Short mmCIF file of C-alpha atoms in Angstrom, two decimals:
data_model
loop_
_atom_site.label_atom_id
_atom_site.label_comp_id
_atom_site.label_asym_id
_atom_site.label_seq_id
_atom_site.Cartn_x
_atom_site.Cartn_y
_atom_site.Cartn_z
CA MET A 1 83.22 79.75 76.89
CA LYS A 2 86.07 78.59 79.10
CA ASP A 3 89.41 80.28 78.43
CA SER A 4 91.78 77.40 77.76
CA THR A 5 94.82 79.56 78.51
CA VAL A 6 93.80 80.06 82.14
CA PRO A 7 95.28 77.36 84.40
CA SER A 8 93.43 75.62 87.19
CA GLY A 9 93.45 77.63 90.40
CA ILE A 10 93.02 80.94 88.59
CA GLN A 11 89.55 81.99 87.58
CA SER A 12 88.61 84.38 84.81
CA ILE A 13 86.37 87.13 86.22
CA THR A 14 86.05 89.25 83.08
CA SER A 15 87.19 88.82 79.54
CA ASP A 16 90.53 90.45 80.24
CA VAL A 17 91.18 90.16 83.98
CA VAL A 18 92.25 86.99 85.74
CA HIS A 19 92.23 86.88 89.54
CA HIS A 20 93.96 84.73 92.06
CA THR A 21 91.04 83.07 93.83
CA SER A 22 92.41 81.29 96.88
CA ASN A 23 93.54 83.03 100.05
CA VAL A 24 93.48 79.90 102.19
CA PRO A 25 96.87 79.61 103.92
CA GLN A 26 98.65 76.36 103.29
CA SER A 27 99.99 74.54 106.34
CA ILE A 28 103.75 74.57 106.45
CA ASP A 29 105.88 71.93 108.08
CA ALA A 30 108.05 73.70 110.63
CA HIS A 31 110.85 71.29 109.78
CA GLU A 32 110.95 72.10 106.09
CA ASP A 33 114.48 72.43 104.77
CA LEU A 34 115.75 75.91 104.08
CA GLY A 35 117.85 76.73 101.05
CA TYR A 36 119.44 80.01 100.03
CA TYR A 37 119.53 81.65 96.61
CA PRO A 38 121.40 84.79 95.43
CA ILE A 39 119.04 87.76 95.21
CA ALA A 40 120.51 88.96 91.90
CA PHE A 41 119.51 85.66 90.29
CA ILE A 42 115.96 86.05 91.62
CA SER A 43 115.58 89.58 90.28
CA CYS A 44 117.18 88.56 86.97
CA CYS A 45 116.95 84.92 85.98
CA LEU A 46 119.27 82.43 84.31
CA PRO A 47 118.47 81.27 80.75
CA TYR A 48 115.87 78.51 80.49
CA ARG A 49 117.35 76.89 77.40
CA ASP A 50 120.79 76.81 75.84
CA PRO A 51 121.13 80.22 74.12
CA ARG A 52 123.40 78.62 71.52
CA LYS A 53 120.36 76.84 70.13
CA ARG A 54 118.41 80.08 69.63
CA SER A 55 120.40 81.48 66.73
CA ASP A 56 117.10 82.46 65.08
CA VAL A 57 116.64 85.10 67.79
CA LEU A 58 120.08 85.99 69.05
CA ALA A 59 123.19 87.31 67.38
CA PRO A 60 126.11 84.87 67.72
CA ALA A 61 127.85 87.02 70.37
CA GLU A 62 124.69 87.08 72.50
CA THR A 63 124.74 83.31 72.86
CA PHE A 64 127.67 83.72 75.28
CA SER A 65 126.60 86.93 77.02
CA TRP A 66 123.23 87.09 78.76
CA THR A 67 121.65 90.21 80.30
CA ARG A 68 118.38 90.49 82.24
CA GLN A 69 116.98 93.64 83.86
CA ASN A 70 114.57 94.31 86.72
CA GLY A 71 113.98 98.01 87.29
CA PRO A 72 117.29 99.62 88.28
CA VAL A 73 119.03 96.24 88.68
CA SER A 74 120.58 94.30 85.83
CA LEU A 75 122.54 91.06 85.74
CA ASN A 76 125.00 90.29 82.95
CA LEU A 77 126.42 86.78 82.60
CA THR A 78 129.38 86.00 80.37
CA ALA A 79 130.30 82.42 79.63
CA GLY A 80 133.72 81.27 80.84
CA THR A 81 135.88 78.61 79.25
CA TYR A 82 136.52 75.29 80.96
CA ILE A 83 138.28 72.11 79.83
CA ASP A 84 136.17 68.96 79.66
CA GLY A 85 137.25 65.44 80.59
CA SER A 86 138.59 64.84 77.07
CA GLY A 87 140.82 67.91 77.24
CA ASN A 88 138.68 70.01 74.90
CA PRO A 89 137.77 73.64 75.70
CA GLN A 90 134.08 74.30 76.28
CA LEU A 91 132.31 77.65 76.29
CA HIS A 92 128.63 78.05 77.14
CA LEU A 93 126.34 79.68 79.66
CA PRO A 94 124.65 77.68 82.44
CA PHE A 95 120.97 77.15 81.69
CA GLY A 96 117.88 75.18 82.63
CA ARG A 97 116.73 73.60 85.84
CA TYR A 98 119.99 71.81 86.67
CA ALA A 99 121.85 75.14 86.70
CA ARG A 100 119.27 76.56 89.14
CA ILE A 101 119.37 73.51 91.39
CA LEU A 102 123.18 73.73 91.47
CA LEU A 103 123.14 77.48 92.18
CA MET A 104 120.78 76.87 95.11
CA TRP A 105 123.04 74.06 96.35
CA LEU A 106 126.27 76.08 95.99
CA THR A 107 124.84 79.08 97.85
CA THR A 108 123.28 76.96 100.58
CA SER A 109 126.43 74.90 101.05
CA ALA A 110 128.66 77.95 101.29
CA LEU A 111 126.44 79.62 103.89
CA LYS A 112 125.94 76.46 105.92
CA HIS A 113 129.65 75.61 105.86
CA GLN A 114 130.43 79.30 106.47
CA SER A 115 133.20 78.85 103.94
CA ARG A 116 133.65 79.41 100.23
CA SER A 117 135.45 76.07 99.95
CA PHE A 118 133.70 72.77 100.59
CA PRO A 119 133.86 69.15 99.37
CA LEU A 120 131.56 67.46 96.90
CA PRO A 121 129.90 64.17 97.90
CA THR A 122 132.10 61.12 97.31
CA SER A 123 130.10 59.92 94.30
CA ALA A 124 127.94 61.36 91.56
CA ARG A 125 125.09 59.23 92.85
CA GLU A 126 125.39 60.90 96.28
CA LEU A 127 125.54 64.32 94.65
CA LEU A 128 122.34 63.70 92.70
CA THR A 129 120.71 62.40 95.88
CA GLU A 130 121.74 65.57 97.69
CA LEU A 131 120.32 67.61 94.83
CA ASN A 132 117.12 65.54 94.98
CA ILE A 133 117.57 64.34 91.39
CA THR A 134 116.85 60.75 90.35
CA TRP A 135 120.03 58.88 89.49
CA GLY A 136 121.05 58.39 85.88
CA SER A 137 124.49 58.42 84.24
CA ALA A 138 123.26 60.90 81.60
CA ARG A 139 121.90 63.17 84.35
CA ALA A 140 125.22 62.91 86.18
CA ARG A 141 127.07 64.07 83.06
CA ASP A 142 124.59 66.94 82.57
CA ILE A 143 125.00 67.99 86.21
CA ILE A 144 128.80 68.03 85.91
CA THR A 145 128.54 70.03 82.66
CA GLN A 146 126.25 72.63 84.25
CA LEU A 147 128.41 72.78 87.38
CA ARG A 148 131.53 73.47 85.32
CA ALA A 149 129.73 76.16 83.30
CA LEU A 150 128.27 77.76 86.42
CA LEU A 151 131.62 77.95 88.22
CA ALA A 152 133.23 79.52 85.13
CA THR A 153 130.52 82.15 84.60
CA GLN A 154 131.46 85.80 85.06
CA CYS A 155 128.75 88.01 86.57
CA VAL A 156 128.16 91.75 86.73
CA VAL A 157 125.40 93.05 89.02
CA THR A 158 124.63 96.69 88.21
CA HIS A 159 122.41 99.22 90.01
CA HIS A 160 121.47 102.04 87.64
CA GLU A 161 119.70 105.11 89.06
CA LYS A 162 118.87 108.42 87.38
CA ARG A 163 119.03 111.58 89.49
CA GLY A 164 117.00 114.70 88.97
CA ASP A 165 120.12 116.77 88.27
CA ASN A 166 120.79 115.00 84.94
CA PHE A 167 123.26 112.57 86.47
CA VAL A 168 123.22 108.79 86.51
CA ASP A 169 124.48 106.78 89.49
CA ILE A 170 125.88 103.37 88.60
CA SER A 171 127.28 100.84 91.06
CA GLU A 172 128.66 97.49 89.95
CA GLU A 173 129.78 94.26 91.54
CA ARG A 174 131.82 91.90 89.39
CA PHE A 175 132.67 88.32 90.23
CA THR A 176 133.23 84.87 88.84
CA ILE A 177 131.10 82.31 90.65
CA GLY A 178 133.91 79.78 91.12
CA THR A 179 137.63 80.28 91.46
CA ARG A 180 138.96 76.73 91.92
CA ALA A 181 137.76 73.17 91.46
CA ARG A 182 139.29 69.74 91.88
CA LEU A 183 137.00 67.24 90.20
CA HIS A 184 137.84 63.56 89.91
CA PHE A 185 135.31 61.76 87.74
CA SER A 186 135.19 59.06 85.11
CA THR A 187 134.80 59.85 81.43
CA ASP A 188 133.30 56.42 80.83
CA GLU A 189 129.78 57.04 79.52
CA ASN A 190 128.57 53.91 81.28
CA TYR A 191 130.17 54.94 84.57
CA GLY A 192 129.85 58.70 84.90
CA ASP A 193 130.84 58.75 88.55
CA PHE A 194 133.38 60.43 90.84
CA ASP A 195 136.53 58.67 91.93
CA PRO A 196 135.65 57.58 95.50
CA SER A 197 139.32 57.38 96.48
CA THR A 198 139.96 61.09 95.93
CA ILE A 199 137.79 63.86 97.35
CA SER A 200 136.45 66.33 94.79
CA ARG A 201 136.29 69.91 96.04
CA ILE A 202 135.05 73.25 94.77
CA GLU A 203 135.81 76.78 95.86
CA LEU A 204 133.67 79.83 95.20
CA SER A 205 135.42 83.06 94.34
CA GLU A 206 136.11 85.41 97.20
CA GLN A 207 134.10 88.16 95.47
CA PHE A 208 131.00 85.96 95.05
CA TYR A 209 131.25 84.66 98.61
CA ASN A 210 131.58 88.21 99.96
CA TYR A 211 128.57 89.21 97.87
CA LEU A 212 126.57 86.46 99.61
CA VAL A 213 127.71 87.14 103.17
CA LYS A 214 126.79 90.80 102.81
CA GLY A 215 123.19 89.59 102.84
CA ASN A 216 122.54 89.31 99.11
CA PHE A 217 120.63 86.04 99.38
CA ALA A 218 117.08 84.99 100.17
CA PRO A 219 115.91 82.01 102.24
CA VAL A 220 113.78 79.55 100.28
CA LEU A 221 111.36 76.86 101.44
CA LEU A 222 112.87 73.97 99.52
CA THR A 223 109.81 71.72 99.74
CA ARG A 224 107.69 74.15 97.72
CA TRP A 225 110.46 75.20 95.36
CA ARG A 226 111.42 71.61 94.61
CA ARG A 227 107.87 70.75 93.64
CA LEU A 228 108.10 73.38 90.92
CA ILE A 229 111.69 72.84 89.76
CA GLU A 230 111.43 69.04 89.70
CA GLU A 231 107.93 68.47 88.34
CA ASN A 232 108.22 70.77 85.33
CA THR A 233 110.66 70.72 82.45
CA SER A 234 110.67 74.53 82.41
CA PRO A 235 111.82 76.21 85.65
CA LEU A 236 109.78 79.37 84.93
CA ALA A 237 107.28 78.56 87.71
CA ALA A 238 110.11 77.99 90.20
CA ASP A 239 111.65 81.35 89.26
CA LEU A 240 108.30 83.11 89.66
CA PHE A 241 107.83 81.52 93.09
CA LEU A 242 111.24 82.82 94.25
CA TRP A 243 110.43 86.28 92.93
CA LEU A 244 106.94 86.45 94.47
CA ALA A 245 108.14 85.14 97.84
CA LEU A 246 110.85 87.80 97.85
CA ARG A 247 108.47 90.60 96.85
CA ALA A 248 105.53 89.67 99.10
CA PRO A 249 106.72 91.35 102.35
CA GLN A 250 107.58 94.55 100.46
CA ILE A 251 104.17 95.13 98.87
CA SER A 252 102.07 97.73 100.71
CA LYS A 253 99.79 98.65 97.78
CA ASP A 254 98.81 97.18 94.43
CA THR A 255 101.95 96.90 92.31
CA TYR A 256 101.73 96.71 88.52
CA VAL A 257 104.28 94.67 86.56
CA SER A 258 103.81 94.78 82.79
CA TRP A 259 104.52 91.82 80.56
CA ALA A 260 107.33 93.83 78.95
CA ASN A 261 109.02 94.44 82.31
CA LEU A 262 108.60 90.82 83.36
CA GLN A 263 109.94 89.65 80.02
CA GLY A 264 113.11 91.70 80.61
CA GLN A 265 113.55 90.07 84.01
CA VAL A 266 112.95 86.36 83.59
CA GLY A 267 115.25 84.06 81.63
CA SER A 268 112.94 83.85 78.65
CA LEU A 269 113.47 84.64 75.00
CA VAL A 270 110.49 85.75 72.97
CA THR A 271 110.37 85.37 69.22
CA PRO A 272 109.46 88.72 67.62
CA GLY A 273 105.75 88.86 66.88
CA ARG A 274 104.92 86.17 69.46
CA GLU A 275 104.77 88.39 72.58
CA ARG A 276 101.28 87.10 73.44
CA ASP A 277 102.74 83.61 73.77
CA PHE A 278 104.90 84.93 76.62
CA ALA A 279 101.83 86.15 78.52
CA GLU A 280 100.12 82.80 78.09
CA THR A 281 103.23 80.92 79.20
CA VAL A 282 103.59 83.06 82.33
CA THR A 283 99.88 82.67 83.11
CA ARG A 284 100.19 78.89 83.00
CA ALA A 285 103.31 79.03 85.18
CA LEU A 286 101.54 81.25 87.71
CA GLY A 287 98.80 78.64 87.91
CA LYS A 288 101.43 76.14 89.06
CA VAL A 289 102.80 78.67 91.56
CA HIS A 290 99.30 79.23 92.91
CA GLU A 291 98.96 75.54 93.71
CA ILE A 292 101.90 75.57 96.13
CA TYR A 293 101.75 79.26 97.18
CA PRO A 294 98.07 80.21 97.65
CA GLU A 295 98.95 82.86 100.25
CA MET A 296 100.18 85.23 97.52
CA ARG A 297 97.44 87.39 96.01
CA PHE A 298 97.77 88.61 92.43
CA THR A 299 95.69 89.49 89.39
CA ILE A 300 96.45 88.94 85.72
CA SER A 301 95.09 91.93 83.82
CA GLY A 302 94.46 92.47 80.15
CA ALA A 303 94.74 88.81 79.17
CA LYS A 304 92.46 89.38 76.16
CA ALA A 305 92.78 93.14 75.75
CA ARG A 306 94.67 94.92 72.98
CA SER A 307 95.03 98.20 74.89
CA GLY A 308 95.39 99.40 78.46
CA PHE A 309 97.51 97.75 81.13
CA ARG A 310 98.50 94.18 80.38
CA GLY A 311 100.46 92.28 82.95
CA LEU A 312 100.55 91.19 86.56
CA VAL A 313 99.10 93.09 89.55
CA LEU A 314 100.57 92.10 92.92
CA HIS A 315 98.31 92.76 95.91
CA PRO A 316 99.35 93.23 99.57
CA SER A 317 99.56 89.71 101.03
CA PRO A 318 100.62 89.79 104.69
CA ASP A 319 100.22 86.04 105.07
CA ALA A 320 102.46 85.37 102.07
CA ASP A 321 105.60 85.97 104.13
CA LEU A 322 106.03 82.24 104.68
CA LEU A 323 106.99 81.56 108.29
CA GLU A 324 108.83 84.88 108.15
CA MET A 325 111.30 83.26 105.80
CA ASN A 326 112.35 86.37 103.90
CA PRO A 327 113.36 88.46 106.92
CA ARG A 328 114.15 85.46 109.08
CA LEU A 329 117.91 85.74 108.84
CA GLN A 330 117.75 89.47 109.38
CA TYR A 331 115.85 89.02 112.64
CA GLU A 332 117.83 86.07 113.99
CA ALA A 333 120.32 88.42 115.62
CA ILE A 334 117.47 90.37 117.27
CA ALA A 335 115.92 87.20 118.63
CA LYS A 336 119.24 85.86 119.97
CA VAL A 337 120.16 89.15 121.63
CA GLN A 338 116.70 89.42 123.15
CA ALA A 339 116.90 85.88 124.53
CA ALA A 340 120.35 86.52 126.02
CA ALA A 341 119.17 89.76 127.61
CA GLU A 342 116.12 88.04 129.10
CA ARG A 343 118.26 85.26 130.56
CA ALA A 344 120.54 87.88 132.11
CA GLY A 345 117.57 89.75 133.58
CA LEU A 346 118.43 92.89 131.63
CA VAL A 347 115.04 93.28 129.96
CA GLU A 348 111.46 92.27 130.65
CA PRO A 349 110.56 88.74 129.47
CA SER A 350 108.85 88.60 126.11
CA ARG A 351 105.08 88.27 126.21
CA ALA A 352 102.80 86.80 123.61
CA TYR A 353 99.49 88.42 122.75
CA ARG A 354 97.14 86.54 120.43
CA GLY A 355 100.08 84.53 119.12
CA VAL A 356 102.35 87.56 118.62
CA ASN A 357 105.58 87.99 120.62
CA LEU A 358 105.49 91.68 121.50
CA GLN A 359 109.18 92.19 122.21
CA ARG A 360 110.11 90.43 119.02
CA LEU A 361 107.53 92.45 117.10
CA ARG A 362 109.04 95.66 118.45
CA GLY A 363 112.51 94.61 117.35
CA GLU A 364 111.32 93.55 113.91
CA LEU A 365 109.51 96.84 113.33
CA MET A 366 112.50 98.87 114.49
CA HIS A 367 114.75 96.80 112.25
CA SER A 368 112.55 97.50 109.24
CA GLY A 369 112.85 101.25 109.88
CA LEU A 370 109.71 101.95 111.93
CA THR A 371 111.41 103.91 114.74
CA ALA A 372 108.08 104.66 116.48
CA ALA A 373 108.08 101.05 117.67
CA GLU A 374 111.00 101.78 120.01
CA SER A 375 108.91 103.98 122.31
CA ALA A 376 105.62 102.13 121.80
CA SER A 377 104.29 100.60 125.00
CA ASP A 378 103.18 97.00 125.19
CA GLU A 379 99.60 98.24 125.46
CA LEU A 380 99.91 100.20 122.22
CA LEU A 381 101.40 97.19 120.47
CA LYS A 382 98.54 95.04 121.75
CA ALA A 383 96.05 97.56 120.42
CA ALA A 384 97.72 97.50 117.00
CA VAL A 385 97.76 93.68 117.03
CA GLU A 386 94.08 93.67 117.90
CA VAL A 387 93.20 96.00 115.03
CA VAL A 388 95.21 93.98 112.49
CA LEU A 389 93.85 90.59 113.51
CA ASN A 390 90.26 91.86 113.70
CA ARG A 391 90.56 93.20 110.16
CA ALA A 392 91.79 89.87 108.79
CA THR A 393 89.10 88.11 106.79
CA LYS A 394 90.54 84.75 107.87
CA LYS A 395 92.68 83.67 110.76
CA PRO A 396 96.32 84.12 109.69
CA ALA A 397 98.39 80.99 109.58
CA HIS A 398 101.35 82.89 111.04
CA PRO A 399 100.18 85.82 113.21
CA GLN A 400 103.69 87.16 113.90
CA ALA A 401 104.49 87.66 110.22
CA PHE A 402 100.98 88.82 109.37
CA VAL A 403 100.98 91.51 112.08
CA ARG A 404 104.52 92.65 111.34
CA VAL A 405 103.86 93.17 107.64
CA SER A 406 100.48 94.81 108.28
CA ILE A 407 101.90 97.34 110.77
CA ALA A 408 104.90 98.05 108.53
CA ASN A 409 102.46 98.80 105.69
CA SER A 410 100.24 100.94 107.97
CA PRO A 411 102.61 102.60 110.50
CA GLU A 412 99.82 104.92 111.66
CA LEU A 413 98.58 101.97 113.74
CA LEU A 414 101.32 102.76 116.26
CA HIS A 415 99.96 106.27 116.69
CA SER A 416 96.20 105.86 116.54
CA ALA A 417 95.36 102.27 117.46
CA PRO A 418 92.34 102.07 119.78
CA ALA A 419 92.54 100.23 123.07
CA PRO A 420 92.28 96.45 122.69
CA THR A 421 88.95 94.90 123.49
CA VAL A 422 90.38 91.65 124.89
CA ALA A 423 91.06 91.75 128.60
CA VAL A 424 94.68 91.67 129.71
CA ALA A 425 95.74 89.25 132.44
CA ALA A 426 95.83 90.85 135.86
CA HIS A 427 99.49 90.08 136.46
CA THR A 428 100.62 91.84 133.25
CA PRO A 429 101.87 95.36 134.08
CA ALA A 430 100.43 98.11 131.92
CA ASN A 431 102.39 100.71 129.97
CA ILE A 432 105.79 99.17 130.52
CA PRO A 433 108.17 101.23 128.40
CA ALA A 434 110.01 99.37 125.69
CA ALA A 435 113.35 98.11 126.88
CA PRO A 436 116.27 99.44 124.87
CA ALA A 437 117.99 97.01 122.57
CA VAL A 438 120.77 95.25 124.48
CA SER A 439 123.69 93.66 122.73
CA ALA A 440 124.79 90.24 123.84
CA PRO A 441 127.83 90.60 126.12
CA GLY A 442 131.12 90.68 124.27
CA THR A 443 129.66 90.85 120.75
CA VAL A 444 129.33 94.57 119.99
CA GLN A 445 131.87 97.07 121.28
CA PRO A 446 131.07 100.81 121.62
CA TYR A 447 132.59 103.18 119.11
CA LEU A 448 132.84 106.91 118.42
CA CYS A 449 130.77 107.98 115.43
CA PRO A 450 133.08 110.08 113.22
CA VAL A 451 130.14 112.02 111.77
CA HIS A 452 128.15 112.95 114.90
CA GLN A 453 131.02 112.68 117.40
CA GLN A 454 129.09 110.63 119.93
CA MET A 455 129.73 107.31 121.61
CA VAL A 456 127.47 104.57 120.22
CA GLN A 457 126.67 101.42 122.17
CA GLU A 458 124.70 99.68 119.41
CA LYS A 459 125.83 98.27 116.09
CA VAL A 460 125.49 101.58 114.25
CA CYS A 461 124.94 105.23 115.05
CA TYR A 462 121.24 106.01 115.29
CA GLU A 463 121.73 109.53 113.89
CA CYS A 464 123.67 108.20 110.89
CA ALA A 465 120.91 105.67 110.25
CA VAL A 466 118.20 108.35 110.41
CA ASP A 467 120.12 110.70 108.10
CA LEU A 468 120.78 107.97 105.56
CA LYS A 469 117.13 106.85 105.51
CA ALA A 470 115.73 110.40 105.23
CA ALA A 471 114.82 111.32 101.68
CA ASP A 472 115.76 115.00 102.13
CA THR A 473 119.31 114.40 103.43
CA ASP A 474 121.84 116.24 101.26
CA HIS A 475 124.33 114.25 99.23
CA ALA A 476 127.40 115.17 101.31
CA THR A 477 125.77 114.18 104.62
CA ALA A 478 124.41 110.94 103.19
CA SER A 479 127.85 110.12 101.80
CA ALA A 480 129.56 110.76 105.15
CA CYS A 481 126.97 108.69 107.04
CA TRP A 482 127.26 105.81 104.57
CA ARG A 483 131.08 105.76 104.82
CA ALA A 484 130.83 105.69 108.63
CA LEU A 485 128.20 102.92 108.61
CA ASP A 486 130.05 100.92 105.97
CA SER A 487 133.30 101.05 107.96
CA ARG A 488 131.51 100.15 111.20
CA LEU A 489 129.75 97.15 109.63
CA ASP A 490 133.03 95.93 108.16
CA ASP A 491 134.68 96.12 111.59
CA LEU A 492 131.80 94.24 113.21
CA HIS A 493 131.83 91.59 110.47
CA HIS A 494 135.55 90.97 110.99
CA ALA A 495 134.90 90.75 114.74
CA GLY A 496 132.44 87.91 114.13
CA VAL A 497 129.24 89.92 114.60
CA LYS A 498 126.37 89.15 112.21
CA THR A 499 125.71 92.27 110.17
CA ALA A 500 123.89 90.89 107.09
CA ALA A 501 120.60 92.56 108.02
CA GLU A 502 122.12 96.00 108.55
CA ARG A 503 124.26 95.67 105.45
CA VAL A 504 121.24 94.94 103.24
CA ARG A 505 119.12 97.73 104.72
CA PHE A 506 121.71 100.53 104.68
CA THR A 507 123.12 99.57 101.28
CA HIS A 508 119.58 100.00 99.91
CA PHE A 509 119.36 103.56 101.30
CA ALA A 510 122.90 104.34 100.14
CA ILE A 511 121.97 103.30 96.60
CA ILE A 512 118.88 105.52 96.73
CA HIS A 513 121.08 108.50 97.71
CA GLY A 514 123.65 107.57 95.07
CA VAL A 515 126.50 107.26 97.58
CA ASN A 516 127.25 103.54 97.28
#
């Protein structure tokens, strides 16, 4: 008998295990718009419905304070007061799909303008067009309401880690999303538009903007995301797509996420005694995600079981790193520096092998912490590329991303890869040593590392980076290295050097050591 709870695109293999069935990569338009979304709001989602209308589940105080948790990360939102067009105070949390669309728009606008202050379109109709929402005066009023609530919301992002010595490490970032707004709009229900003669403007808080520019955002393929956020009244599928796209490059082995853990993460409220409804709702939403994101492999386990593991199993999916979107911004600096160095004749020109740019691959692997890539010859990289692509059951849609993720998940390929079987062109020199990373002229100045007392030509001290990433580094050394790296990255940021990638990576290791 067909299981009516299983959506199209997901096939039931046994009575309690549901598998993702399609691995066929979906073609991606290279000109798809990119948007940007705060990572904290991907790990922990906004409410789906107005919490004030769920008094049957929540205590009155909880309708204005919302907390979601994902492993060691939690996000707490507290509603802020704003004054409406009639002069009355309003207090409520942002919720639903309009709040998510606006959060995507605010983050994207701030990063594209490279400023926390930017103007709104000259009319509500233009704003809805920019948000890709069909015009309607009622929708315009709802958008303005959610925008006001979003700007007034106070956020606390907390990293909570337990140490083996009976201590707990807690780091917090607190910010209000908006700090200033000048909105000129009509209160006429039949008009519901901005005053075209006066520019409306919003300003994000300095703390929220700094949180973003430190690298705490993820690129998003808007075409796919919009299909989910616009075609469904519930944005659960859109949230799951953001989460899966963010997780995909990090998965090197099967990862189990229970329904209970997922329930604590997403912006969903579950009526006591109806927990199975949550699993069915998520399963249906994942079916919608599968339709626009078939590259991601996952299994739903225990759909009908009353014991054992029940939840979502994420499988390694190298081709799910869509056009290298997740690490794209992190590697932009590497690509630009490499191009400048090639033009100046400082390094060997990049070569492509089976659709993979070897110099770029080396930089990407080094950037992700695989230091063996620095000394790997082009021939060794070719051998690793050959092994990865020969193992693929289907031709990857994006070889660069597929190979990078595969080698990062299996670093032994850089030590034991056999010689490639495809002949190399006669004019390609063999065993050319990897050229050292070269900074674009005038962008990165040398400095003296205060920890290791050595002059450093690159962005950060290599020895500090190694010590901070090593699991056995003692607390005092890790703390000293983090302070040195943190200060160096701040100096570079103020000098106009892009440091988002390094900031994200080293903050992660600092949190692990409990020194951030």
